[in-house]
Amino acid sequence: MYRVSTLLLTVFLLCPSAVEVLGQEAEKEKTQTAQQEENKEITDVKVIVSKANLMAYYQGDNGKSHAKMTITTYSDMKEKKVKSTRLREFNILRSDVADGGDQKYYVYFQKPADVRKMVFMVHKHVDTKKDDDRWLYLPSLDLVKRIAASDKRTSFVGSDFLYEDVSGRSLEEDRHEIAEITDKYFIIKNVPENPETVEFGYYNVWIDRKSYMPVKMEFFDGKDKLYRRIEATEIKTIGKFPTVVKSMVTDLNKESTTLMEFSEVEYDIKLEDIFTERYLRKPPREAIR
Amino acid sequence: MKDIINRAILLLFCAVVFLLTGSSLAQQDRNDTDQPVQLRDKVESFLEEHSLELNGFWEARTGYRVLNDRYEKDISVMETRLQLDISTYTDWAEFKFKGDTFGCLVTEGGHFDMREAYMSLTPLDFLDTKVGRQILTWGTGDLLFINDMFPKDWQSFFIGRDTEYLKAPSDAAKISLFGDWANLDLVYTPKFDHDRFISGRRLSFFNSTLNRLSGQDAIINTDKPNRWFRDDEISVRLYRNINNYELAFYGYHGFWKSPAGMNNRGEAIFPDLNVYGSSIRGSIGKGIGNMEFGYYQSADNESGNDPMINNSELRFLAGYSQEIAKEFTAGLQYYIERMMNYENYRDNLPTGFSARDINRHLITLRLTKLLLNQNLRCGLFTYFSPTDKDVYIRPNVLYKISDNLMVEGGANIFFGDYQHTFFGQFHRNSNIYTAIRYSF
């Protein structure tokens, strides 16, 4: 079975932001900054990353989406010589315990065939001291498996998305500074506090100045060489929520890309507490269709 | 009776497959005049129209014994298998049929194994029911079972079939009640479903009657409890999740699932058994810890004086698993079986019979490493008993060539100082295998 990383699923909430914020604080800041933003532009880096976090991960109280991942590896990326292509398809249901706080995810796999009907469930905790709780249901054995927490910089289901790209890093793990303010974007530079725990030297995030949607991230190694990029390539407004419906990761070292496409996105649906063992064993209709 | 049911299920299954392919082909014929339409597309649209899902795989698997076994063939497994899985739903129920058709060169025959055929209903908000043939699993052990009294297929496990086949189906009704305080599962099996145990047909084992290894020369004759609604089984689980620590209590009333005694005609029997137990599972540090215990009350031999029937036992396990490096996880378990009336067992054991130890300690280690974008999985599962002085090693390497195609290779290696211990007796069955599977 693929390594299924936890929060990863936040992906569905429009992933590519690595800016993560302390939950409660973010909520407070949300109301405070709402009043300010009409008049003057915010230049406090903490406020910017908080707003981007809420934008990327906490739209509505819950949500549902169908995700399709296309993983392409190249024998020669410049010449676009494709080595192999793999597909992943799954439905995701999300429910927020608190805005900016804990969340629950339910992922029902549809493709490829060998993982069809498997279910991955996460109870995500924002407290950095507490690991997420994760379960996997294997239907052919009727087995509910508990999965140990993992290194957050590993691949999700064999794709180029890493657990942390989409779950977000704790704000405390990086030093943030505004590198540049362009006509459209705040460009935030993030330098890790503990460089030995990550493979990058630093990364930059492009945050839309109007919507606060993070739209691009670029990762650089210790020698300032760009080796990884995540871009939101299509944004749609669904209901009242701007939503990244297409995003692409490019790993220049591995010569590999992953395109993530979301469809059938819905927010604030009627959803019971399906994040329990009962529904692992008997997936709800909302998850199957 | 069971044969009739099996045949009925097989007929039903074939009918569904026939209807599916038949009507798809019929549609295809009508379209032939236009442009060539892919059969696959037609099947898909037909399935969608009728809310049917059809999945499955085709597989070929070959395995050989690495040692000579005078009681068995050199090939341990050689089969080709087609699994079809059809599911559908209405507003009020869900239906599922899953069956395997396979041709086997070890038995030199064709077989059909109906794995699942059930109807699932939620008549009330707090009630789920599932009736029919189904795979059932609960408990916290990893390839060790204490309170999971649902049938296992040890034969498939030891010859190197996919782990899916370790669980054999039950013909049962499962009722699940969900409450604020706790949840309750109740499984009623109207006629005893035993394990697919080691009979000598495919694997040699230590035959205590003959006091030597035996296999096809002395296939076990059994006297099975087989009266409907009288030789029945009841399994109960009461469970609750407290801050994501999963606490459960279990009860079972039925029979030893594999032969656990002998009658005076020399047939292997399945004596009465009651099991009471509990388990807990949750996160500890960076990993997942679990503990489970069960008391096996051998109801036909409570005193332990009957050497022909299993003694009562206390079983306990504790496990821990954690990611120890990137994409590399390790799991360790300790397990013990303790005989309850050991003195009586020893006193009554006929001379010449090899006696068990009072305790059987077992340690298991699982190592799993993912490589090549998680398309290559290298795994090792090892059982080691310091008291029985035997070892069972299960290495396995699986590579996904594409999203549909995978190849796999592995081994089942048994060692032991004695030929009568649990794993030691299978020494001559040590085998290597390889398989290819196309999933759709």
XYZ file of C-alpha atoms in Angstrom:
729
model
C 0.000 0.000 0.000
C 1.155 3.428 -0.719
C 2.394 5.497 2.066
C -0.511 7.664 2.810
C 0.480 10.780 4.560
C -1.843 12.419 6.843
C -2.756 15.887 6.452
C -1.808 15.574 3.046
C -5.339 15.435 2.356
C -5.647 18.987 3.051
C -4.542 19.036 -0.364
C -8.076 19.164 -1.262
C -8.261 22.431 0.346
C -6.035 23.747 -2.129
C -2.867 22.744 -1.387
C 0.241 24.194 -2.230
C 0.987 26.271 0.678
C 3.597 25.421 3.174
C 2.574 28.189 5.410
C 0.904 26.880 8.477
C -0.324 28.754 11.398
C -1.210 28.230 14.982
C -4.901 27.543 14.972
C -6.421 29.728 17.596
C -4.194 32.621 16.808
C -5.144 32.475 13.208
C -8.812 32.667 14.030
C -8.260 35.777 16.139
C -6.181 37.353 13.502
C -8.786 36.611 10.921
C -11.344 38.844 12.630
C -8.876 41.518 13.530
C -7.437 41.777 10.101
C -10.799 41.735 8.415
C -11.385 45.269 9.641
C -7.992 46.524 8.641
C -7.751 45.077 5.209
C -10.331 47.357 3.623
C -8.225 50.439 4.225
C -4.614 49.526 4.186
C -2.484 46.735 2.899
C -0.980 44.352 5.359
C 2.771 44.086 5.429
C 3.206 42.033 8.607
C 4.572 38.691 7.418
C 2.862 36.752 10.215
C -0.521 38.124 9.252
C 0.066 37.303 5.619
C 0.940 33.683 6.288
C -1.983 33.305 8.704
C -4.443 34.544 6.146
C -2.914 32.333 3.463
C -3.253 29.336 5.753
C -6.950 29.867 6.372
C -7.437 30.421 2.683
C -5.710 27.206 1.758
C -6.951 24.789 4.402
C -10.139 25.828 6.143
C -12.728 26.842 3.531
C -16.235 26.096 4.833
C -16.881 23.782 7.787
C -16.509 20.695 5.657
C -15.940 19.713 2.075
C -16.005 16.957 -0.463
C -14.008 16.457 -3.606
C -12.868 13.974 -6.186
C -9.111 14.023 -6.744
C -7.134 12.728 -9.679
C -3.362 12.571 -9.622
C -1.256 12.001 -12.708
C 2.305 11.085 -11.859
C 4.670 11.349 -14.814
C 8.316 10.352 -14.706
C 10.650 11.357 -17.489
C 13.767 9.794 -18.930
C 14.589 13.270 -20.224
C 12.518 16.065 -18.769
C 13.783 18.808 -21.087
C 12.976 16.748 -24.155
C 9.701 15.663 -22.519
C 10.551 11.986 -22.975
C 8.091 10.201 -20.727
C 9.239 7.080 -18.904
C 6.009 6.152 -17.149
C 2.639 7.523 -16.110
C 0.615 6.456 -13.106
C -2.849 7.475 -11.995
C -4.408 7.819 -8.578
C -8.057 8.629 -8.017
C -9.823 9.093 -4.735
C -12.677 10.899 -3.046
C -11.960 13.057 -0.038
C -14.296 14.140 2.710
C -13.102 16.723 5.216
C -14.593 18.118 8.356
C -13.097 20.868 10.528
C -13.224 20.364 14.263
C -12.379 24.049 14.673
C -11.549 26.691 12.096
C -7.791 26.899 11.992
C -7.634 23.880 14.310
C -8.002 20.086 14.177
C -9.504 18.423 11.140
C -10.738 14.991 10.073
C -10.214 13.424 6.672
C -11.720 10.416 4.964
C -10.143 9.219 1.715
C -11.797 6.536 -0.397
C -9.510 5.149 -3.102
C -10.889 4.345 -6.524
C -7.776 3.852 -8.658
C -5.504 2.067 -9.315
C -7.304 -1.250 -9.148
C -5.128 -2.828 -6.471
C -6.103 -0.201 -3.894
C -9.718 0.209 -4.927
C -12.120 0.554 -1.982
C -9.349 0.992 0.532
C -10.036 3.770 2.994
C -7.558 6.068 4.678
C -8.733 8.128 7.616
C -6.916 10.868 9.500
C -7.665 12.781 12.636
C -5.303 15.709 12.175
C -4.008 17.540 15.219
C -2.548 21.033 14.942
C -0.723 20.660 18.252
C 2.821 19.968 17.050
C 3.452 17.741 20.057
C 0.637 15.424 19.114
C 0.915 13.125 16.110
C -2.051 12.670 13.845
C -4.155 9.535 14.253
C -4.321 7.486 11.073
C -6.199 4.389 10.018
C -6.256 2.261 6.920
C -9.058 -0.114 6.005
C -8.229 -3.087 3.779
C -11.535 -4.448 2.440
C -10.263 -7.815 1.196
C -9.210 -8.689 4.754
C -11.901 -6.602 6.504
C -8.936 -5.220 8.413
C -8.871 -1.901 10.257
C -5.192 -1.034 10.599
C -3.727 1.700 12.706
C -0.785 3.419 10.977
C 2.172 4.938 12.777
C 3.026 8.581 12.175
C 5.723 9.180 9.594
C 8.381 11.572 8.414
C 6.397 14.448 6.971
C 8.721 14.896 4.032
C 7.863 11.615 2.344
C 5.723 11.048 -0.700
C 1.959 10.729 -0.623
C 0.786 7.600 -2.511
C 3.989 7.552 -4.537
C 3.374 11.016 -6.014
C 5.593 14.102 -5.991
C 3.393 15.701 -3.359
C 4.985 15.387 0.028
C 3.042 15.127 3.194
C 4.244 18.541 4.262
C 3.646 20.371 0.990
C 0.019 20.014 1.499
C -0.398 19.711 5.223
C 1.688 22.776 5.815
C 4.658 23.247 8.051
C 4.323 24.630 11.501
C 5.044 28.348 11.443
C 7.635 27.855 14.145
C 9.717 25.609 11.928
C 10.807 28.406 9.598
C 11.873 32.019 9.780
C 9.688 34.056 7.413
C 10.547 37.286 5.680
C 9.038 39.278 2.867
C 11.509 38.862 0.038
C 9.621 41.006 -2.431
C 6.264 42.636 -3.055
C 5.309 42.629 -6.727
C 2.185 44.060 -8.361
C 0.304 40.835 -7.703
C 2.178 38.866 -5.039
C 3.830 38.845 -1.687
C 6.905 36.679 -2.077
C 7.772 35.149 1.280
C 11.135 33.546 1.926
C 11.145 30.719 4.483
C 14.348 29.457 6.078
C 14.227 26.347 8.264
C 15.106 26.692 11.940
C 16.459 23.111 11.920
C 18.074 22.605 8.509
C 19.147 19.036 9.377
C 15.519 17.866 9.495
C 14.694 18.865 5.902
C 16.190 18.377 2.465
C 15.802 22.034 1.346
C 17.886 25.106 2.135
C 14.919 27.483 1.902
C 11.737 27.986 -0.076
C 9.775 30.908 -1.441
C 5.995 31.219 -1.507
C 4.003 33.483 -3.814
C 0.834 34.720 -2.099
C -1.804 36.620 -4.078
C -2.057 40.145 -2.630
C -5.813 40.346 -3.179
C -7.077 36.899 -2.245
C -4.195 35.668 -0.041
C -4.218 32.443 -1.999
C -0.749 30.845 -2.080
C -0.167 30.101 -5.761
C 3.432 29.018 -6.105
C 6.263 27.559 -4.044
C 9.868 27.074 -5.066
C 12.339 24.956 -3.122
C 16.079 25.587 -3.222
C 18.859 23.326 -2.008
C 21.841 24.347 0.111
C 23.621 25.656 -2.979
C 20.741 27.977 -3.945
C 19.749 25.695 -6.800
C 16.045 25.408 -7.581
C 15.023 21.734 -7.524
C 11.321 21.631 -6.812
C 8.277 23.712 -7.705
C 4.583 23.604 -6.842
C 2.143 25.735 -8.798
C -1.590 26.318 -8.645
C -2.471 26.225 -12.320
C -6.227 26.724 -12.113
C -8.332 28.475 -9.516
C -12.127 28.467 -9.536
C -14.603 30.066 -7.188
C -16.892 27.355 -5.882
C -19.806 28.709 -3.912
C -18.117 31.654 -2.316
C -14.756 29.919 -1.894
C -11.795 30.387 -4.223
C -10.489 26.883 -4.828
C -7.346 25.581 -6.495
C -8.717 22.913 -8.812
C -5.443 22.143 -10.554
C -1.947 22.134 -9.196
C 1.325 20.717 -10.377
C 4.473 19.608 -8.609
C 7.700 19.442 -10.572
C 10.664 17.637 -9.100
C 13.669 18.625 -11.198
C 16.041 16.179 -9.505
C 13.778 13.158 -9.860
C 12.612 14.316 -13.297
C 9.046 13.763 -12.276
C 5.801 15.748 -12.169
C 2.464 15.224 -10.468
C -0.678 16.950 -11.648
C -3.478 17.072 -9.116
C -6.984 17.830 -10.355
C -10.031 18.335 -8.189
C -13.575 17.962 -9.432
C -17.025 17.761 -7.881
C -15.872 20.122 -5.159
C -18.575 20.949 -2.635
C -18.429 22.884 0.626
C -20.662 22.880 3.701
C -22.439 19.673 2.782
C -24.718 17.709 5.075
C -22.236 15.356 6.713
C -22.596 13.235 9.822
C -19.590 12.157 11.843
C -18.347 9.549 9.389
C -14.783 9.632 10.708
C -15.148 6.467 12.800
C -14.466 2.750 12.539
C -18.093 2.165 11.564
C -17.635 4.029 8.302
C -14.210 2.581 7.611
C -15.863 -0.807 7.415
C -18.927 0.509 5.633
C -18.044 3.532 3.493
C -20.848 6.096 3.370
C -22.531 6.841 0.070
C -20.995 10.324 0.090
C -17.546 8.757 -0.093
C -18.259 6.172 -2.762
C -19.911 8.427 -5.304
C -26.361 -28.994 2.344
C -23.190 -26.937 2.104
C -22.562 -28.337 -1.365
C -25.998 -27.277 -2.488
C -25.451 -23.776 -1.158
C -22.039 -23.584 -2.802
C -23.470 -24.672 -6.083
C -26.360 -22.228 -5.828
C -23.949 -19.391 -5.148
C -21.729 -20.460 -8.027
C -24.712 -20.574 -10.374
C -25.833 -17.143 -9.244
C -22.363 -15.775 -9.740
C -22.052 -17.269 -13.202
C -25.492 -15.938 -14.095
C -24.503 -12.414 -13.120
C -21.269 -12.624 -15.127
C -23.153 -14.095 -18.058
C -25.819 -11.410 -17.943
C -23.198 -8.703 -17.744
C -21.109 -9.905 -20.636
C -24.143 -11.061 -22.618
C -25.977 -7.797 -22.589
C -22.801 -5.839 -23.210
C -22.081 -7.956 -26.229
C -25.624 -7.500 -27.412
C -25.181 -3.763 -27.215
C -21.907 -4.110 -29.034
C -23.595 -5.942 -31.887
C -26.047 -3.134 -32.403
C -23.219 -0.671 -32.640
C -21.090 -2.677 -35.009
C -22.543 -0.955 -38.047
C -21.478 2.464 -36.825
C -17.933 2.558 -35.672
C -15.898 0.067 -33.756
C -16.740 0.489 -30.132
C -14.456 -0.827 -27.485
C -16.005 -3.668 -25.555
C -14.483 -2.229 -22.432
C -16.335 1.080 -22.876
C -19.576 -0.746 -23.427
C -19.099 -2.830 -20.316
C -18.299 0.279 -18.334
C -21.345 2.173 -19.505
C -23.568 -0.823 -18.875
C -22.208 -1.166 -15.356
C -22.656 2.512 -14.673
C -26.204 2.465 -15.951
C -27.081 -0.333 -13.548
C -25.001 1.029 -10.655
C -22.822 -2.052 -10.902
C -19.152 -2.128 -10.151
C -17.051 -4.895 -11.654
C -13.442 -5.320 -10.571
C -11.032 -8.140 -10.214
C -7.710 -9.556 -11.206
C -6.057 -12.340 -13.077
C -3.066 -13.981 -11.504
C -0.550 -16.763 -12.118
C 1.436 -18.111 -9.194
C 4.190 -20.729 -9.049
C 6.068 -22.045 -6.074
C 8.439 -24.889 -5.312
C 9.609 -26.666 -2.224
C 13.274 -25.978 -1.582
C 13.711 -29.325 0.206
C 12.551 -32.798 -0.648
C 9.374 -33.743 1.129
C 8.646 -37.458 0.896
C 4.969 -36.864 1.652
C 4.202 -34.010 -0.769
C 4.779 -32.847 -4.351
C 7.751 -30.673 -5.234
C 5.466 -27.911 -6.460
C 3.969 -26.088 -3.509
C 1.692 -23.891 -5.582
C 1.004 -23.666 -9.292
C -2.217 -22.014 -10.235
C -3.888 -19.424 -12.368
C -6.706 -17.488 -10.833
C -9.431 -15.071 -11.915
C -11.158 -13.040 -9.243
C -14.338 -11.156 -10.070
C -15.884 -8.702 -7.677
C -19.334 -7.372 -8.461
C -21.098 -4.913 -6.245
C -24.255 -2.901 -6.553
C -26.610 -0.954 -4.375
C -30.197 0.145 -4.164
C -31.617 2.897 -1.973
C -31.951 0.491 0.884
C -29.211 -2.105 0.523
C -25.830 -2.998 -0.886
C -24.940 -6.300 -2.501
C -21.586 -7.826 -3.144
C -20.353 -10.961 -4.869
C -16.707 -11.852 -5.046
C -15.500 -15.161 -6.342
C -12.288 -16.814 -7.430
C -12.054 -19.368 -10.192
C -8.730 -21.127 -10.343
C -6.993 -24.020 -11.926
C -4.432 -25.754 -9.767
C -1.697 -28.182 -10.746
C -1.098 -29.369 -7.185
C -4.634 -30.704 -6.810
C -4.869 -31.166 -10.597
C -8.299 -29.634 -10.713
C -10.407 -26.540 -11.275
C -11.922 -24.828 -8.269
C -14.351 -22.110 -7.422
C -14.037 -20.241 -4.155
C -16.916 -17.887 -3.360
C -15.183 -15.351 -1.140
C -18.063 -12.981 -0.510
C -21.792 -12.937 -1.260
C -23.681 -10.694 1.076
C -26.352 -8.093 1.504
C -25.681 -5.130 3.698
C -28.454 -3.030 5.229
C -28.777 -0.079 7.570
C -32.365 -0.414 8.773
C -31.918 2.095 11.594
C -29.480 4.958 12.158
C -27.742 3.037 14.899
C -27.835 -0.396 13.272
C -25.856 -2.004 10.429
C -26.425 -5.552 9.279
C -24.533 -7.767 6.865
C -25.911 -11.167 5.960
C -24.288 -13.825 3.808
C -20.809 -15.013 3.017
C -18.305 -12.473 4.244
C -14.747 -11.937 5.413
C -14.611 -10.902 9.050
C -11.692 -9.565 11.055
C -11.189 -7.906 14.387
C -8.530 -7.766 17.069
C -5.177 -6.000 17.225
C -2.493 -8.604 16.393
C -0.439 -8.492 13.204
C -0.680 -11.983 11.677
C -1.406 -13.240 15.191
C -4.955 -13.773 16.320
C -6.374 -14.103 19.796
C -9.951 -12.860 19.794
C -10.485 -13.054 16.052
C -12.221 -16.443 15.910
C -13.207 -16.131 12.254
C -11.891 -18.824 9.918
C -8.318 -18.641 8.652
C -6.764 -20.370 5.717
C -3.373 -21.477 7.014
C -2.746 -23.556 3.958
C -2.902 -20.533 1.629
C -0.763 -18.579 4.034
C 2.027 -21.150 4.170
C 2.179 -21.913 0.438
C 2.630 -18.263 -0.498
C -0.728 -17.018 -1.724
C -1.525 -13.344 -1.224
C -2.152 -12.423 2.423
C -5.776 -11.732 1.454
C -6.278 -15.503 1.468
C -5.273 -15.936 5.080
C -8.856 -15.009 5.886
C -11.403 -17.605 4.854
C -15.020 -16.543 4.476
C -17.761 -17.021 7.086
C -21.404 -17.762 6.317
C -22.846 -15.498 8.936
C -25.071 -12.636 9.971
C -23.352 -9.617 11.465
C -25.313 -7.096 13.446
C -23.623 -3.882 14.538
C -25.166 -1.505 17.051
C -23.718 1.956 17.566
C -24.279 3.879 20.753
C -22.972 6.972 22.487
C -21.302 4.930 25.165
C -20.028 1.977 23.144
C -20.578 -0.072 20.010
C -21.540 -3.709 19.786
C -20.870 -6.234 17.032
C -22.625 -9.546 17.088
C -21.811 -12.278 14.577
C -23.961 -15.361 14.353
C -22.730 -18.310 12.282
C -25.548 -20.864 12.083
C -23.218 -23.705 11.170
C -19.617 -23.978 12.334
C -17.085 -22.515 9.869
C -13.735 -24.139 10.619
C -10.316 -23.010 9.471
C -8.911 -24.261 6.217
C -6.480 -26.212 8.326
C -3.407 -28.269 7.487
C -4.794 -31.656 6.502
C -1.793 -33.235 4.819
C -3.213 -32.690 1.364
C -0.792 -29.902 0.449
C 1.488 -29.527 3.430
C 3.172 -32.176 5.518
C 2.914 -31.831 9.279
C 3.624 -33.654 12.506
C 0.954 -36.258 13.009
C 0.746 -36.973 16.734
C -1.155 -40.233 16.219
C 1.594 -41.623 14.023
C 4.216 -39.753 16.058
C 5.966 -38.750 12.841
C 5.646 -36.376 9.918
C 2.889 -37.227 7.474
C 1.193 -35.735 4.447
C -0.654 -37.220 1.518
C -0.026 -40.681 2.985
C -2.314 -39.932 5.927
C -4.736 -37.116 5.177
C -6.653 -36.162 8.287
C -10.153 -37.532 8.650
C -12.322 -35.194 10.619
C -15.591 -35.349 12.468
C -16.925 -31.821 12.064
C -19.772 -30.244 13.976
C -22.151 -29.678 11.072
C -25.714 -29.387 12.300
C -27.454 -26.161 11.292
C -28.425 -23.911 14.218
C -27.083 -26.435 16.722
C -23.396 -26.463 15.900
C -23.419 -22.705 15.644
C -20.969 -19.978 16.631
C -21.486 -16.623 18.288
C -18.846 -13.891 18.321
C -19.351 -10.655 20.188
C -17.296 -7.486 20.369
C -18.048 -4.494 22.554
C -15.790 -1.573 21.729
C -15.223 2.045 22.372
C -12.820 4.739 21.239
C -11.496 6.908 24.071
C -9.341 9.757 22.740
C -8.351 7.476 19.878
C -7.345 4.661 22.224
C -9.413 1.766 20.999
C -10.686 -0.430 23.795
C -12.529 -3.683 23.085
C -14.004 -6.688 24.898
C -14.677 -9.943 23.123
C -16.591 -13.125 23.614
C -16.858 -16.292 21.557
C -18.932 -19.428 21.917
C -18.221 -22.222 19.470
C -15.454 -24.658 18.676
C -11.677 -24.847 18.259
C -11.292 -23.635 14.692
C -8.679 -26.206 13.669
C -8.595 -29.819 14.854
C -7.850 -29.803 18.583
C -8.491 -33.363 19.620
C -9.311 -36.841 18.539
C -12.298 -39.142 18.988
C -12.097 -42.862 19.612
C -12.476 -43.586 15.897
C -9.162 -41.765 15.364
C -10.820 -38.809 13.629
C -9.722 -35.277 14.316
C -12.379 -33.288 16.140
C -13.216 -29.666 16.871
C -14.024 -29.598 20.586
C -16.175 -26.931 22.234
C -14.449 -23.669 22.949
C -15.350 -20.412 24.658
C -13.077 -17.388 24.471
C -13.189 -14.256 26.589
C -10.791 -11.402 25.975
C -10.038 -7.751 25.547
C -7.679 -5.445 23.688
C -6.420 -1.908 23.564
C -4.651 -0.026 20.783
C -3.407 3.520 20.400
C -0.440 5.752 19.800
C 2.570 5.539 22.073
C 5.455 7.892 21.395
C 6.087 7.974 17.667
C 4.395 4.666 16.999
C 1.340 2.502 17.589
C 1.126 0.139 20.540
C -1.368 -2.654 21.163
C -2.146 -5.283 23.779
C -4.619 -8.122 23.638
C -5.445 -11.071 25.799
C -7.826 -13.984 25.643
C -8.825 -16.869 27.853
C -9.471 -20.026 25.846
C -11.825 -22.205 27.797
C -11.635 -25.684 26.266
C -15.146 -26.627 27.346
C -14.790 -30.340 26.594
C -11.649 -30.649 28.697
C -11.844 -28.108 31.491
C -9.870 -30.254 33.907
C -7.104 -30.822 31.405
C -7.193 -34.541 32.150
C -8.073 -35.595 28.620
C -4.840 -35.820 26.656
C -6.808 -36.194 23.422
C -8.343 -32.707 23.631
C -6.636 -29.321 23.810
C -6.142 -27.847 27.235
C -7.532 -24.453 28.213
C -5.100 -21.603 27.530
C -4.336 -18.036 28.342
C -3.086 -16.044 25.356
C -1.550 -12.607 25.418
C 0.205 -10.336 22.971
C 1.804 -6.913 23.025
C 2.976 -5.098 19.912
C 4.564 -1.884 18.782
C 5.190 -0.468 15.318
C 6.976 2.651 14.217
C 8.605 4.275 11.212
C 12.324 3.903 11.875
C 13.636 5.605 8.724
C 12.145 7.185 5.663
C 9.603 4.809 4.119
C 10.856 2.062 6.401
C 8.643 0.714 9.174
C 9.262 -1.913 11.800
C 6.791 -3.803 13.949
C 7.612 -5.999 16.920
C 5.233 -8.313 18.794
C 5.537 -10.554 21.785
C 2.999 -13.342 22.171
C 2.489 -16.068 24.747
C 0.235 -19.102 25.033
C 0.075 -20.635 28.494
C -1.599 -23.982 29.192
C -3.940 -23.763 32.163
C -3.839 -27.301 33.507
C -0.363 -28.307 32.577
C 0.144 -30.787 35.438
C -2.946 -32.728 34.435
C -1.890 -32.654 30.809
C 1.567 -34.021 31.648
C 0.196 -36.669 34.003
C -2.218 -38.001 31.393
C -0.084 -37.782 28.284
C 0.460 -41.312 26.889
C 4.076 -42.408 26.908
C 5.936 -41.760 23.702
C 4.013 -38.571 22.926
C 6.051 -35.383 22.633
C 4.923 -33.012 25.379
C 4.377 -29.333 24.828
C 5.960 -26.768 27.118
C 3.630 -25.026 29.534
C 4.368 -21.717 27.803
C 4.857 -21.052 24.151
C 6.605 -17.732 23.676
C 6.653 -16.127 20.267
C 8.279 -12.996 18.925
C 7.424 -11.511 15.559
C 9.251 -8.850 13.599
C 7.905 -7.046 10.564
C 10.125 -4.866 8.382
C 8.733 -3.009 5.375
C 10.692 -0.747 3.058
C 9.242 1.159 0.123
C 11.442 2.135 -2.827
C 11.205 3.527 -6.371
C 8.319 5.928 -5.725
C 6.662 3.292 -3.560
C 6.360 0.980 -6.531
C 8.757 -1.507 -4.985
C 7.917 -2.976 -1.599
C 10.382 -5.161 0.256
C 8.946 -6.887 3.266
C 10.014 -9.395 5.845
C 7.861 -10.990 8.503
C 9.493 -13.365 10.969
C 8.043 -15.540 13.704
C 10.520 -16.835 16.249
C 9.722 -19.001 19.240
C 12.500 -19.274 21.826
C 10.600 -22.019 23.675
C 9.692 -24.146 20.657
C 13.060 -23.268 19.139
C 11.546 -22.723 15.725
C 11.420 -19.951 13.150
C 9.156 -19.009 10.269
C 10.475 -16.389 7.830
C 8.343 -14.705 5.186
C 10.359 -12.453 2.865
C 8.411 -10.826 0.037
C 9.301 -8.406 -2.763
C 6.570 -6.812 -4.829
C 7.014 -4.519 -7.797
C 4.279 -2.583 -9.569
C 5.254 -2.503 -13.225
C 2.272 -0.303 -13.994
C -0.963 0.706 -12.285
C -2.473 -2.620 -13.334
C 0.398 -5.048 -13.456
C 2.513 -6.289 -10.611
C 5.045 -9.033 -10.054
C 5.946 -10.578 -6.772
C 8.402 -13.058 -5.332
C 8.842 -14.465 -1.887
C 9.473 -17.414 0.336
C 8.116 -19.303 3.334
C 11.014 -20.742 5.264
C 10.550 -22.943 8.320
C 13.255 -24.111 10.720
C 13.095 -25.906 13.994
C 15.066 -28.012 16.406
C 12.154 -30.422 16.784
C 9.771 -31.881 14.240
C 6.672 -31.571 16.423
C 6.640 -27.841 17.157
C 4.248 -25.394 15.501
C 6.611 -24.094 12.816
C 9.309 -26.781 13.086
C 6.916 -29.428 11.721
C 6.661 -27.523 8.416
C 10.411 -27.511 7.732
C 10.075 -29.714 4.646
C 7.379 -27.402 3.277
C 9.799 -24.474 2.994
C 9.137 -22.928 -0.393
C 9.856 -20.079 -2.763
C 7.222 -18.593 -5.050
C 6.653 -15.989 -7.708
C 3.485 -14.437 -9.095
C 2.207 -12.016 -11.684
C -1.102 -10.211 -11.308
C -3.147 -8.012 -13.615
C -5.815 -6.020 -11.791
C -8.780 -4.365 -13.466
